[in-house]
GROMACS .gro file of N, CA, C and O in nm:
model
  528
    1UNK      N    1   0.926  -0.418  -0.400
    1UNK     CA    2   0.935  -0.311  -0.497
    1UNK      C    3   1.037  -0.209  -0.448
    1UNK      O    4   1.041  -0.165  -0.333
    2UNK      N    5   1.122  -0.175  -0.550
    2UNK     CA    6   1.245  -0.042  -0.491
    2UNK      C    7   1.153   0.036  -0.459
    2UNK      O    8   1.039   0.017  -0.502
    3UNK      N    9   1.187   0.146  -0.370
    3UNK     CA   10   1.171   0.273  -0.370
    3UNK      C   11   1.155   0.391  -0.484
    3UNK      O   12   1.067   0.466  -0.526
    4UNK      N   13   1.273   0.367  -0.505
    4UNK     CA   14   1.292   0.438  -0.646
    4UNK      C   15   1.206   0.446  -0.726
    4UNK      O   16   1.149   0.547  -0.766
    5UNK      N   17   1.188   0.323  -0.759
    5UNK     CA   18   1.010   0.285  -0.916
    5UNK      C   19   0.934   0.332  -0.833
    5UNK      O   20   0.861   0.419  -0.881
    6UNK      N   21   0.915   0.309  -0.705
    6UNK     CA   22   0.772   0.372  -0.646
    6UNK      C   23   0.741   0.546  -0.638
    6UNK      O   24   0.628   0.594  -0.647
    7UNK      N   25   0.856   0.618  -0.622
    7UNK     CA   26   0.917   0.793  -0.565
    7UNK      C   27   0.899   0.802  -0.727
    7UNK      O   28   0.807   0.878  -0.756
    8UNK      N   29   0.990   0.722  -0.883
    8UNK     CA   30   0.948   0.766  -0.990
    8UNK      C   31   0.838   0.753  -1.021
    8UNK      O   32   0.817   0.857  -1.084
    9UNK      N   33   0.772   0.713  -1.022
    9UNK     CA   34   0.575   0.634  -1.065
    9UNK      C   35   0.535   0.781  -1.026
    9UNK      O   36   0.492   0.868  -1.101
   10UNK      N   37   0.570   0.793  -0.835
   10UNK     CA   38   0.494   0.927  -0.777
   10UNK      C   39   0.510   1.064  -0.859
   10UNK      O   40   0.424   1.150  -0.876
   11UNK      N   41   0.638   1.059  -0.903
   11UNK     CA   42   0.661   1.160  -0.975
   11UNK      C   43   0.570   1.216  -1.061
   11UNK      O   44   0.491   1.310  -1.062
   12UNK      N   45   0.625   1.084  -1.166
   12UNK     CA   46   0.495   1.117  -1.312
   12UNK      C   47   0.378   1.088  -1.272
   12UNK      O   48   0.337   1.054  -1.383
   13UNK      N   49   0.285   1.071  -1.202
   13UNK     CA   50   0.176   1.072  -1.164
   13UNK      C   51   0.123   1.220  -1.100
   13UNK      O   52   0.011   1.263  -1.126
   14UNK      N   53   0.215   1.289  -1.015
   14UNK     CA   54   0.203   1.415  -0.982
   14UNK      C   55   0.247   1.510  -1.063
   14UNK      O   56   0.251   1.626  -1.020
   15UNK      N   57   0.289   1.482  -1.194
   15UNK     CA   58   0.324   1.551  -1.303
   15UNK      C   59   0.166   1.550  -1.398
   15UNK      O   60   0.095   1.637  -1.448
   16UNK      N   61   0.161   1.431  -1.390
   16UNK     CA   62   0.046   1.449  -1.492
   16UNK      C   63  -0.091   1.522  -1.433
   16UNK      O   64  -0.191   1.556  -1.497
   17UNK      N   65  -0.068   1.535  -1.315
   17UNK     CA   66  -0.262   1.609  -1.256
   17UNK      C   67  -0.183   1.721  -1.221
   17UNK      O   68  -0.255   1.800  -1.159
   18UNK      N   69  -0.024   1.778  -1.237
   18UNK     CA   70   0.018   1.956  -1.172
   18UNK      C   71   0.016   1.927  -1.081
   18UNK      O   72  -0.061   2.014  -1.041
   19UNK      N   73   0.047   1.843  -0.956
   19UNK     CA   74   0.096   1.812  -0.839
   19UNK      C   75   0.237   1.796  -0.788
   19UNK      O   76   0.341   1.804  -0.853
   20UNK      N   77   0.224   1.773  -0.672
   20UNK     CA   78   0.369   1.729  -0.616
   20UNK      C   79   0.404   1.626  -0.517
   20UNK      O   80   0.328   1.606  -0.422
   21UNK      N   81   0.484   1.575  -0.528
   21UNK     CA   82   0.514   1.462  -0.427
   21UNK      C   83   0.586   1.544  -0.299
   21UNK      O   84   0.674   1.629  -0.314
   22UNK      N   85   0.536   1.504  -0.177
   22UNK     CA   86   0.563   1.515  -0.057
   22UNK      C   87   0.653   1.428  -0.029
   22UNK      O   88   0.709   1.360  -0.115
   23UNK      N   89   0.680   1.419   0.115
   23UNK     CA   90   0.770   1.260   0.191
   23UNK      C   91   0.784   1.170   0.137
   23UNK      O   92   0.665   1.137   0.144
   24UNK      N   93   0.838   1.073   0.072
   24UNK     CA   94   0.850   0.943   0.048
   24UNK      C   95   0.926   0.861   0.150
   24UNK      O   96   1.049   0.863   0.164
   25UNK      N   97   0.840   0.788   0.218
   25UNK     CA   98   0.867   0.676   0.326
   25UNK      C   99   0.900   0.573   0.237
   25UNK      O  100   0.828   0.568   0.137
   26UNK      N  101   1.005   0.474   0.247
   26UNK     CA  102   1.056   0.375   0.215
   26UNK      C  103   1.014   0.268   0.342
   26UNK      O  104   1.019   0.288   0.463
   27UNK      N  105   0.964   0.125   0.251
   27UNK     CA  106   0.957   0.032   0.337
   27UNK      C  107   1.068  -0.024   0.468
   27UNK      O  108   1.189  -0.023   0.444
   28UNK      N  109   1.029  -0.062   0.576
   28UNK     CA  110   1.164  -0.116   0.613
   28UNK      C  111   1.134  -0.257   0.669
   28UNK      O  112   1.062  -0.338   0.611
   29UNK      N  113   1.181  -0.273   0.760
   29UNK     CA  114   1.154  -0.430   0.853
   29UNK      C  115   0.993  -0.383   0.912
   29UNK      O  116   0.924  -0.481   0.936
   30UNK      N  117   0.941  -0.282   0.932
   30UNK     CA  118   0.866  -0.235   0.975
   30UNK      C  119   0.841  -0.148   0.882
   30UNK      O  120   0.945  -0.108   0.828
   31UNK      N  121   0.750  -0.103   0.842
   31UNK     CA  122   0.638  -0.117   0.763
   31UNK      C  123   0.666  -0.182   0.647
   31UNK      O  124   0.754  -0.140   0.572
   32UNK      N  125   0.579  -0.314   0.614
   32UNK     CA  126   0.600  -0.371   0.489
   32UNK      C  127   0.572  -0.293   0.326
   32UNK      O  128   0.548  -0.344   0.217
   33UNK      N  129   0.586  -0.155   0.366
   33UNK     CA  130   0.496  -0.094   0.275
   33UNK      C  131   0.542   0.053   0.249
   33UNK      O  132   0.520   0.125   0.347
   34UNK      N  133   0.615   0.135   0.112
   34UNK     CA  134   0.650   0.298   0.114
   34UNK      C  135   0.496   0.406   0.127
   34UNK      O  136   0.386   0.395   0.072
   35UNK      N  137   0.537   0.483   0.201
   35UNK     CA  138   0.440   0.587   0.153
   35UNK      C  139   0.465   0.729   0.093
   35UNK      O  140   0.567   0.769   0.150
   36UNK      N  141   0.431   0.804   0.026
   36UNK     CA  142   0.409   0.900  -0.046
   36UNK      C  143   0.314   0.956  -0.020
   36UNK      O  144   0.214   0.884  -0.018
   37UNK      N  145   0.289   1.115   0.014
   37UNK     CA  146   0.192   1.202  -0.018
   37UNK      C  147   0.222   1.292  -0.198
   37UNK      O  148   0.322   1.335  -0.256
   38UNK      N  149   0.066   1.284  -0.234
   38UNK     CA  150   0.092   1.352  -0.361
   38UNK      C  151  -0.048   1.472  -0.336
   38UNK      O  152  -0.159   1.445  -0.290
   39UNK      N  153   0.001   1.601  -0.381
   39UNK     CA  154  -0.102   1.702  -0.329
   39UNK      C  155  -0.140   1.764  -0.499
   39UNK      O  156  -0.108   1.701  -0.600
   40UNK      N  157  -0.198   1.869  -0.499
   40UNK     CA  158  -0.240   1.901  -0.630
   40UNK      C  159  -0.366   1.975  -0.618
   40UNK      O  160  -0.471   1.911  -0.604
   41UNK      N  161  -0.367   2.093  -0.622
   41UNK     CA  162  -0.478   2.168  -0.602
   41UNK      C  163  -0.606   2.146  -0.545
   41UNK      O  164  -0.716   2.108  -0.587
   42UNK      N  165  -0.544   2.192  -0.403
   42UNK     CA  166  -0.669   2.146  -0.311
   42UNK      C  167  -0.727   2.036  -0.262
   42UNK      O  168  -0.836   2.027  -0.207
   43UNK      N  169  -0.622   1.921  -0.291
   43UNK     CA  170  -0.624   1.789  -0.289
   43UNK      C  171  -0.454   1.719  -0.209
   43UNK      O  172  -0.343   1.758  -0.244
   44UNK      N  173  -0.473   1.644  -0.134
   44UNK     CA  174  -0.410   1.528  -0.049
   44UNK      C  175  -0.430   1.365  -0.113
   44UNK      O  176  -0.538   1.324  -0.155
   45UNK      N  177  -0.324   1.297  -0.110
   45UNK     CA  178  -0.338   1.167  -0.167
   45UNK      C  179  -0.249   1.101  -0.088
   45UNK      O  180  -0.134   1.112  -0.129
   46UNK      N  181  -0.265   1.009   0.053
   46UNK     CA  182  -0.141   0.941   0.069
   46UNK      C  183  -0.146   0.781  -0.022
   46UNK      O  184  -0.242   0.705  -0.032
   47UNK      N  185  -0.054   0.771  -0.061
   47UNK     CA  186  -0.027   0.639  -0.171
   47UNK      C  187   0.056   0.526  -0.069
   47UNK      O  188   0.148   0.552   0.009
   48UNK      N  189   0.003   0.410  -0.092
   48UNK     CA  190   0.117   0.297  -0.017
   48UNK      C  191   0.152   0.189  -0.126
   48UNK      O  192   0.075   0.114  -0.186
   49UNK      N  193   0.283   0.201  -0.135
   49UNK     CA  194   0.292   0.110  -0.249
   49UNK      C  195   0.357  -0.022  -0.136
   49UNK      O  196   0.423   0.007  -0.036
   50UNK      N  197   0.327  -0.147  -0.170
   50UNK     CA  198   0.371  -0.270  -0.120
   50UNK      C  199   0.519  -0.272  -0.164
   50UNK      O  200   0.575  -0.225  -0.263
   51UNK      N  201   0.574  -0.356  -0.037
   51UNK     CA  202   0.723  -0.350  -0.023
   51UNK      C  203   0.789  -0.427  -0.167
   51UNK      O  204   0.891  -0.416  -0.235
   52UNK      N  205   0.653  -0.518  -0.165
   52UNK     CA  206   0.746  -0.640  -0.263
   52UNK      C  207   0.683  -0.668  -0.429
   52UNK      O  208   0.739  -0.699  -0.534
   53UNK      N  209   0.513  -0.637  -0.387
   53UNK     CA  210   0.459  -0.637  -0.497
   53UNK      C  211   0.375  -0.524  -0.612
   53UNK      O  212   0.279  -0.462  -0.568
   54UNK      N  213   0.408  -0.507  -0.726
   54UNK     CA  214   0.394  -0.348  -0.738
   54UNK      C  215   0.237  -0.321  -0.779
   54UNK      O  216   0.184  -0.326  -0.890
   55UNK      N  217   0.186  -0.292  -0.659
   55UNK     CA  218   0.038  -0.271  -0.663
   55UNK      C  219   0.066  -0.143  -0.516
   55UNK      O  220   0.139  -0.146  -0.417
   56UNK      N  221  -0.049  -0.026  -0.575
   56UNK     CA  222  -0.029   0.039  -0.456
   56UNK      C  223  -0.231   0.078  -0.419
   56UNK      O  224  -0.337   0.071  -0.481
   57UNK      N  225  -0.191   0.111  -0.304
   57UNK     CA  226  -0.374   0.129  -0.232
   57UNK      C  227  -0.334   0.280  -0.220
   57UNK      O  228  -0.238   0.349  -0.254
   58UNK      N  229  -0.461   0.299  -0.153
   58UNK     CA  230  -0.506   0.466  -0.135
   58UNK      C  231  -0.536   0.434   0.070
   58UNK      O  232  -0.562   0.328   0.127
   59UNK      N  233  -0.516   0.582   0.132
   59UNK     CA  234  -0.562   0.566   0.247
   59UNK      C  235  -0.613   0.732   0.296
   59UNK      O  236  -0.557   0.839   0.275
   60UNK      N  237  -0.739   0.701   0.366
   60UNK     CA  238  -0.759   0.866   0.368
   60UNK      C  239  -0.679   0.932   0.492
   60UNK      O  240  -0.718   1.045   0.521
   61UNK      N  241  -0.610   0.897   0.542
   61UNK     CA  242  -0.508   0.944   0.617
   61UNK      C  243  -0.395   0.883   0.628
   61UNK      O  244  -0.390   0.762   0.606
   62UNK      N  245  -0.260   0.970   0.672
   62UNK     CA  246  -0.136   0.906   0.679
   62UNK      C  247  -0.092   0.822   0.772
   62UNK      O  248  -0.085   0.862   0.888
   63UNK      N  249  -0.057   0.703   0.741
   63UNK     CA  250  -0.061   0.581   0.837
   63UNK      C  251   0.075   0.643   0.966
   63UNK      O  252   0.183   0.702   0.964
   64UNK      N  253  -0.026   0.576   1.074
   64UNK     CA  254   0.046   0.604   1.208
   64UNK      C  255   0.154   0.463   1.239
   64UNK      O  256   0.125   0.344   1.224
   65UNK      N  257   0.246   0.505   1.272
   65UNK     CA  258   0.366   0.336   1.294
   65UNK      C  259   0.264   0.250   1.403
   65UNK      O  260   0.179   0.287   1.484
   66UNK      N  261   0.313   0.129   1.367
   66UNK     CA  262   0.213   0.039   1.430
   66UNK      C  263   0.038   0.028   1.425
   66UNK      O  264  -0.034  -0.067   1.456
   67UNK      N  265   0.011   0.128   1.388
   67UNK     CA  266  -0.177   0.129   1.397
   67UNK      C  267  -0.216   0.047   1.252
   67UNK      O  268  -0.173   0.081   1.142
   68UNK      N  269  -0.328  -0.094   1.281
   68UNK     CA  270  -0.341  -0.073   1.181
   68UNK      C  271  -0.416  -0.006   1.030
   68UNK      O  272  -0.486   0.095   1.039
   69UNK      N  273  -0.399  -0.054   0.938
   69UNK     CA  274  -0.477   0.057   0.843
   69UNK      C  275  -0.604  -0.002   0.782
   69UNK      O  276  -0.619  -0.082   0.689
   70UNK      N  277  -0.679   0.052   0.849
   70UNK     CA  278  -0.867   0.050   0.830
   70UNK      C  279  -0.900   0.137   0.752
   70UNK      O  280  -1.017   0.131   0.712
   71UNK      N  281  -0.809   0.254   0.700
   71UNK     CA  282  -0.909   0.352   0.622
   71UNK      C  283  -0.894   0.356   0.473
   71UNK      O  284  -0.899   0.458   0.404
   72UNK      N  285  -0.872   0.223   0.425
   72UNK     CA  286  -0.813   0.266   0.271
   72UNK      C  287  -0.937   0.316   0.193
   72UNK      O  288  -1.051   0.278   0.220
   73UNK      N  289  -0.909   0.396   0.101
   73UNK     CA  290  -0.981   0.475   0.016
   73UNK      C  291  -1.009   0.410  -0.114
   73UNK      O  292  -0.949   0.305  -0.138
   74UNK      N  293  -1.086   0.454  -0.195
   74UNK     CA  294  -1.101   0.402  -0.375
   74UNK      C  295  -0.954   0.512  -0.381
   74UNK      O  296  -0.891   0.595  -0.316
   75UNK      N  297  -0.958   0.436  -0.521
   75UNK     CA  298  -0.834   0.539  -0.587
   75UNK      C  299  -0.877   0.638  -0.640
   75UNK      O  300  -0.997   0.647  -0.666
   76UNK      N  301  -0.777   0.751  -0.673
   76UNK     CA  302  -0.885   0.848  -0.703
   76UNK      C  303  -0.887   0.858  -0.896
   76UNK      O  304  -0.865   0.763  -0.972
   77UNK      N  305  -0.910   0.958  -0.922
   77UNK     CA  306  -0.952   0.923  -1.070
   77UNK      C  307  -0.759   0.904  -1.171
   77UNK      O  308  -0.710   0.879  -1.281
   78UNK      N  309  -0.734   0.929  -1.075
   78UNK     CA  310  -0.552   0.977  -1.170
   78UNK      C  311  -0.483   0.879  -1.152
   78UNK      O  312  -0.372   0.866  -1.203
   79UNK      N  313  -0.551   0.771  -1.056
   79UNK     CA  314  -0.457   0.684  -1.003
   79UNK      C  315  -0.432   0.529  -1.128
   79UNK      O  316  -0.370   0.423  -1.118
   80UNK      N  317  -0.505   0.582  -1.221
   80UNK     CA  318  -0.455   0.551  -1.331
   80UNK      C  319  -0.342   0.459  -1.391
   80UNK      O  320  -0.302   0.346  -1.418
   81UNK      N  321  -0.313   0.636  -1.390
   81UNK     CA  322  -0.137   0.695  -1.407
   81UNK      C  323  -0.012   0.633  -1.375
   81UNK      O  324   0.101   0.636  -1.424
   82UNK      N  325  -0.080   0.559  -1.251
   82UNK     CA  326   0.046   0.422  -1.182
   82UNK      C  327   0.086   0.330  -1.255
   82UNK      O  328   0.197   0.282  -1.234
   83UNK      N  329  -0.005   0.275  -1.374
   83UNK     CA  330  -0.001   0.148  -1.444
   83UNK      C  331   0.080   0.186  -1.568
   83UNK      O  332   0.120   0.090  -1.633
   84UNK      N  333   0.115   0.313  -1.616
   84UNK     CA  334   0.221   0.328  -1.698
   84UNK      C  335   0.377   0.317  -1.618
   84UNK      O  336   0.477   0.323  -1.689
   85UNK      N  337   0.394   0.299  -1.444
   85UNK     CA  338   0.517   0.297  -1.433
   85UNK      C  339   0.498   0.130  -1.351
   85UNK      O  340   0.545   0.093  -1.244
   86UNK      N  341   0.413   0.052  -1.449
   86UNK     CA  342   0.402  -0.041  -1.445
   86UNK      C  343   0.326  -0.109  -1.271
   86UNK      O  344   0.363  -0.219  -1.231
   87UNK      N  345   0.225  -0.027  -1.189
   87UNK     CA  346   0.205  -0.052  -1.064
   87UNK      C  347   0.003  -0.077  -1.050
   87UNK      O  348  -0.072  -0.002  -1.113
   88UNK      N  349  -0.019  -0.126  -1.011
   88UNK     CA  350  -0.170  -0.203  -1.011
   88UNK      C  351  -0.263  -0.097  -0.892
   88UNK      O  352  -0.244  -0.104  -0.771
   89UNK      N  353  -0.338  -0.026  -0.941
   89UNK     CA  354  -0.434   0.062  -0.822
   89UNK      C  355  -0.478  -0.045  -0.773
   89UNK      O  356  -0.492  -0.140  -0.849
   90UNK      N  357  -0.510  -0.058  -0.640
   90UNK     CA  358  -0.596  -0.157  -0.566
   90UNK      C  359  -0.748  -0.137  -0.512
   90UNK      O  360  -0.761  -0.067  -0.412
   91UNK      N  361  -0.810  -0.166  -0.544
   91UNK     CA  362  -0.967  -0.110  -0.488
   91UNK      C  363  -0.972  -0.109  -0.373
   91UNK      O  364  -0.905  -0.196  -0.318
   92UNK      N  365  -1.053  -0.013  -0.282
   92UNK     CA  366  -1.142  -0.062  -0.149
   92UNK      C  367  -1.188  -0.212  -0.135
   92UNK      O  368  -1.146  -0.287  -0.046
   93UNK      N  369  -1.298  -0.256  -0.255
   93UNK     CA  370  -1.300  -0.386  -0.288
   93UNK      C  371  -1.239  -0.523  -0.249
   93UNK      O  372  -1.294  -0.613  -0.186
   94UNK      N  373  -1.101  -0.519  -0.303
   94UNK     CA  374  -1.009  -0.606  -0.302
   94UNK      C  375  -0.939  -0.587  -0.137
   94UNK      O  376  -0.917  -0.694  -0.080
   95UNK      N  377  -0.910  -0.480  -0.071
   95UNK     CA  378  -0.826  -0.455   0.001
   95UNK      C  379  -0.930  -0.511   0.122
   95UNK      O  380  -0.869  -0.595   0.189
   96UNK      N  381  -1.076  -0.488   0.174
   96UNK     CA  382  -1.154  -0.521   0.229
   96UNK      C  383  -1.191  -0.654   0.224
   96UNK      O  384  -1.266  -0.695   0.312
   97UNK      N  385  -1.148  -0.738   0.126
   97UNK     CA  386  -1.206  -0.903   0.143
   97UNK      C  387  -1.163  -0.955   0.255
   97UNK      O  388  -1.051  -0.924   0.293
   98UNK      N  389  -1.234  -1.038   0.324
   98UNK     CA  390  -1.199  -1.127   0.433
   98UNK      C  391  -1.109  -1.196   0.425
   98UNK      O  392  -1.116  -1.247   0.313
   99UNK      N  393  -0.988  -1.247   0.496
   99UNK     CA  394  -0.872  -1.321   0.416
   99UNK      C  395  -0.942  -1.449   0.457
   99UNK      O  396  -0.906  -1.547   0.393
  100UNK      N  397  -1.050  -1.472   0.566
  100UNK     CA  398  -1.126  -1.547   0.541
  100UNK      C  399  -1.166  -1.687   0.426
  100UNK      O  400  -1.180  -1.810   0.429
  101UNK      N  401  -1.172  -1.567   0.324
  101UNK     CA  402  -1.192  -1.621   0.213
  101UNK      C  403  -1.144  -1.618   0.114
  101UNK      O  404  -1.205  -1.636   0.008
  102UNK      N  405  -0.974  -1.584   0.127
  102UNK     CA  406  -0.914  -1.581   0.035
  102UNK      C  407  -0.799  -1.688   0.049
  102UNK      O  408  -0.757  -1.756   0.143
  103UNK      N  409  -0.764  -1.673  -0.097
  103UNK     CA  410  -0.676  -1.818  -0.151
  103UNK      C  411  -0.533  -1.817  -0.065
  103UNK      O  412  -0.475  -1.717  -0.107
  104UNK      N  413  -0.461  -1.871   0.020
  104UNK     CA  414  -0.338  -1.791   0.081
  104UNK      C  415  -0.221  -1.940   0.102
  104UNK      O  416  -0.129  -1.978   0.174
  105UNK      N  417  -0.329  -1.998  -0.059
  105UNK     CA  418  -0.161  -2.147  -0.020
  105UNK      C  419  -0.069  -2.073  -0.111
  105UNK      O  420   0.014  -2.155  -0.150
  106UNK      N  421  -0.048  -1.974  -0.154
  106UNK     CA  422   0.066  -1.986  -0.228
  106UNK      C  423   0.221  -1.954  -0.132
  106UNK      O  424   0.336  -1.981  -0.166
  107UNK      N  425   0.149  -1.862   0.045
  107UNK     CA  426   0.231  -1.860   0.119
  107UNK      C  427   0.315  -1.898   0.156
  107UNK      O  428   0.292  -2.016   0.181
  108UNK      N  429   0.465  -1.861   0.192
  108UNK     CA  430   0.530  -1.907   0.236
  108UNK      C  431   0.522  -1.969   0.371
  108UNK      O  432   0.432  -1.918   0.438
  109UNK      N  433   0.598  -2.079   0.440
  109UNK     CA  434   0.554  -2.103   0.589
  109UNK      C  435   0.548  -2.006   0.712
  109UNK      O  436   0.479  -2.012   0.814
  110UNK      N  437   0.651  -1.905   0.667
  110UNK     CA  438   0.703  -1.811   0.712
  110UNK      C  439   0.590  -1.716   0.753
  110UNK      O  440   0.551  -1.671   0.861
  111UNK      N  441   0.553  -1.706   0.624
  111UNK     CA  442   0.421  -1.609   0.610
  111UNK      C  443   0.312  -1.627   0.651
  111UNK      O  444   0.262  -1.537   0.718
  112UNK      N  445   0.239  -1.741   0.629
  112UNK     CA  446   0.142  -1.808   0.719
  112UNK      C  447   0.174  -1.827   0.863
  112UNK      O  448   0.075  -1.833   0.936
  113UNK      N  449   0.306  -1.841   0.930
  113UNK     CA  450   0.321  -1.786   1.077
  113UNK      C  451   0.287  -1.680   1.106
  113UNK      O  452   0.227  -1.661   1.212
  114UNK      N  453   0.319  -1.565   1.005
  114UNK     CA  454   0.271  -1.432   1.032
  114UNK      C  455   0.125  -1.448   1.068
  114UNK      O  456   0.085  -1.471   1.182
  115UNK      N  457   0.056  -1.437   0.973
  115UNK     CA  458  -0.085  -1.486   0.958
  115UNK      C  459  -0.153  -1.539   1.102
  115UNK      O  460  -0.246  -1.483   1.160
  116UNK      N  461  -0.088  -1.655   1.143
  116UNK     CA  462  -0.132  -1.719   1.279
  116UNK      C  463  -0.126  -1.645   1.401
  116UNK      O  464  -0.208  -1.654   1.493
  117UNK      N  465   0.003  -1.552   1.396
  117UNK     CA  466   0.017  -1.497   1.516
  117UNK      C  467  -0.077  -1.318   1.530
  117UNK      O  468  -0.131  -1.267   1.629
  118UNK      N  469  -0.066  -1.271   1.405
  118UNK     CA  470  -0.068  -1.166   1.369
  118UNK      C  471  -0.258  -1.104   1.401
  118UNK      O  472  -0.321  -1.009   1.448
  119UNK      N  473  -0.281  -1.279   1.314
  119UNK     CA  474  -0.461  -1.255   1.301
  119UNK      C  475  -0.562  -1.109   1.185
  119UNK      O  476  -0.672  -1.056   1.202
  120UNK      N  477  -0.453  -1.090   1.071
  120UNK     CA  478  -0.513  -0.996   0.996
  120UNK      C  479  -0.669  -1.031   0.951
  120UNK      O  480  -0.703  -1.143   0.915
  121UNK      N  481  -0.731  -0.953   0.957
  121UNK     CA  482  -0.900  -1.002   0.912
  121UNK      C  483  -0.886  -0.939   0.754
  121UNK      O  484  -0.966  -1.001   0.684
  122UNK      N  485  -0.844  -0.881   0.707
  122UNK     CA  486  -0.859  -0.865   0.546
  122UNK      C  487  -0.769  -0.854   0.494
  122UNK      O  488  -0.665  -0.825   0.552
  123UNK      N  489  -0.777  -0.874   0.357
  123UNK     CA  490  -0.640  -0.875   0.247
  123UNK      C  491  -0.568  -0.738   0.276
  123UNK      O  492  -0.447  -0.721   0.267
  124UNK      N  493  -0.628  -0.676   0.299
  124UNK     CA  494  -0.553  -0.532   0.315
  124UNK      C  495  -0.441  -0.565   0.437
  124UNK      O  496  -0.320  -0.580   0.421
  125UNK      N  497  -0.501  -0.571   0.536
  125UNK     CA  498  -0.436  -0.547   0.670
  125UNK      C  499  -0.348  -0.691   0.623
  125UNK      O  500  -0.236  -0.660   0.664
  126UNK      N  501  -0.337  -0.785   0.581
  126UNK     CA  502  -0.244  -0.875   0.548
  126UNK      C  503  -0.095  -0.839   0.441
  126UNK      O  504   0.024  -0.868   0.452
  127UNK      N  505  -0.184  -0.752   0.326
  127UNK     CA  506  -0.050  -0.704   0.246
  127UNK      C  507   0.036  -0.537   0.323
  127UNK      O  508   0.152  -0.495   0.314
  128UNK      N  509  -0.066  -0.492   0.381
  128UNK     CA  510   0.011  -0.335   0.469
  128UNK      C  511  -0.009  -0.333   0.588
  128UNK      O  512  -0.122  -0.337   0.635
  129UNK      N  513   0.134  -0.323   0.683
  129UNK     CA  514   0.125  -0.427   0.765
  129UNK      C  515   0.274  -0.333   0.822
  129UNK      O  516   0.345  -0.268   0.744
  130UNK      N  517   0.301  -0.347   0.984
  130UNK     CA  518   0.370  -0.372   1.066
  130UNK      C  519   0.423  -0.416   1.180
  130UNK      O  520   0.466  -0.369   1.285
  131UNK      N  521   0.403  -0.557   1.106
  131UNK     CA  522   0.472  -0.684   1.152
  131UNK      C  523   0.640  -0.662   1.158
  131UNK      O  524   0.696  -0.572   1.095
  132UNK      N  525   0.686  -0.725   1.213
  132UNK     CA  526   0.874  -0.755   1.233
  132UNK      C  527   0.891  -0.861   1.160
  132UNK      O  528   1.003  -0.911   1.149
   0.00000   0.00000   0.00000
């Protein structure tokens, strides 16, 4: 996913609740994933949108380089708002499944090396991620 669609999405999303967008981190080789803070009266939101696919999670704090991310959040009620700039809220739910038990032939070989070496235990820590 550009940057750009992700920093515009943030925009109108912090437009529509009277907020504002903070930092926008762009994915790189390291972190597979942009982040955004969006604030708004009395309220903090860091947003991670995926590098490649346009679905973004919630996290209750701002991800540290290299650590990984255990704290994702529900979305909050505005997070909505993403799916008009065409981007998928991701649940706690979904982001917490065991990759265990999830479907992962559609992987590339590439990717499933990741996987082997890496050892993510949930879909989350598999799609937000800093891997090389």
């Amino acid at each position: 996913m550009n940057v750009v669609a992700f920093k515009t999405a943030c925009h109108a999303v912090a437009r529509s609740i009277r907020g504002t967008v903070g930092q926008v981190t762009p994915a790189g080789v390291t972190p597979s994933f942009h982040t955004a803070l969006i604030t708004a009266s009395g309220m903090r939101s860091t947003v991670l949108c995926h590098g490649v696919l346009p679905v973004v999670a919630f996290v209750a704090s701002p991800p540290e380089a290299g650590d990984p991310l255990a704290d994702f959040a529900s979305p909050p009620a505005w997070a909505d708002a993403f799916e008009l700039g065409g981007f998928r809220p991701l649940g706690v739910g979904e982001l917490s499944m065991p990759l265990a038990s999830t479907d992962t032939s559609e992987l590339a070989e590439a990717e499933l090396e990741q996987v082997r070496h890496w050892c993510p235990r949930t879909v989350g820590e598999l799609m937000f991620n800093w891997w090389d």
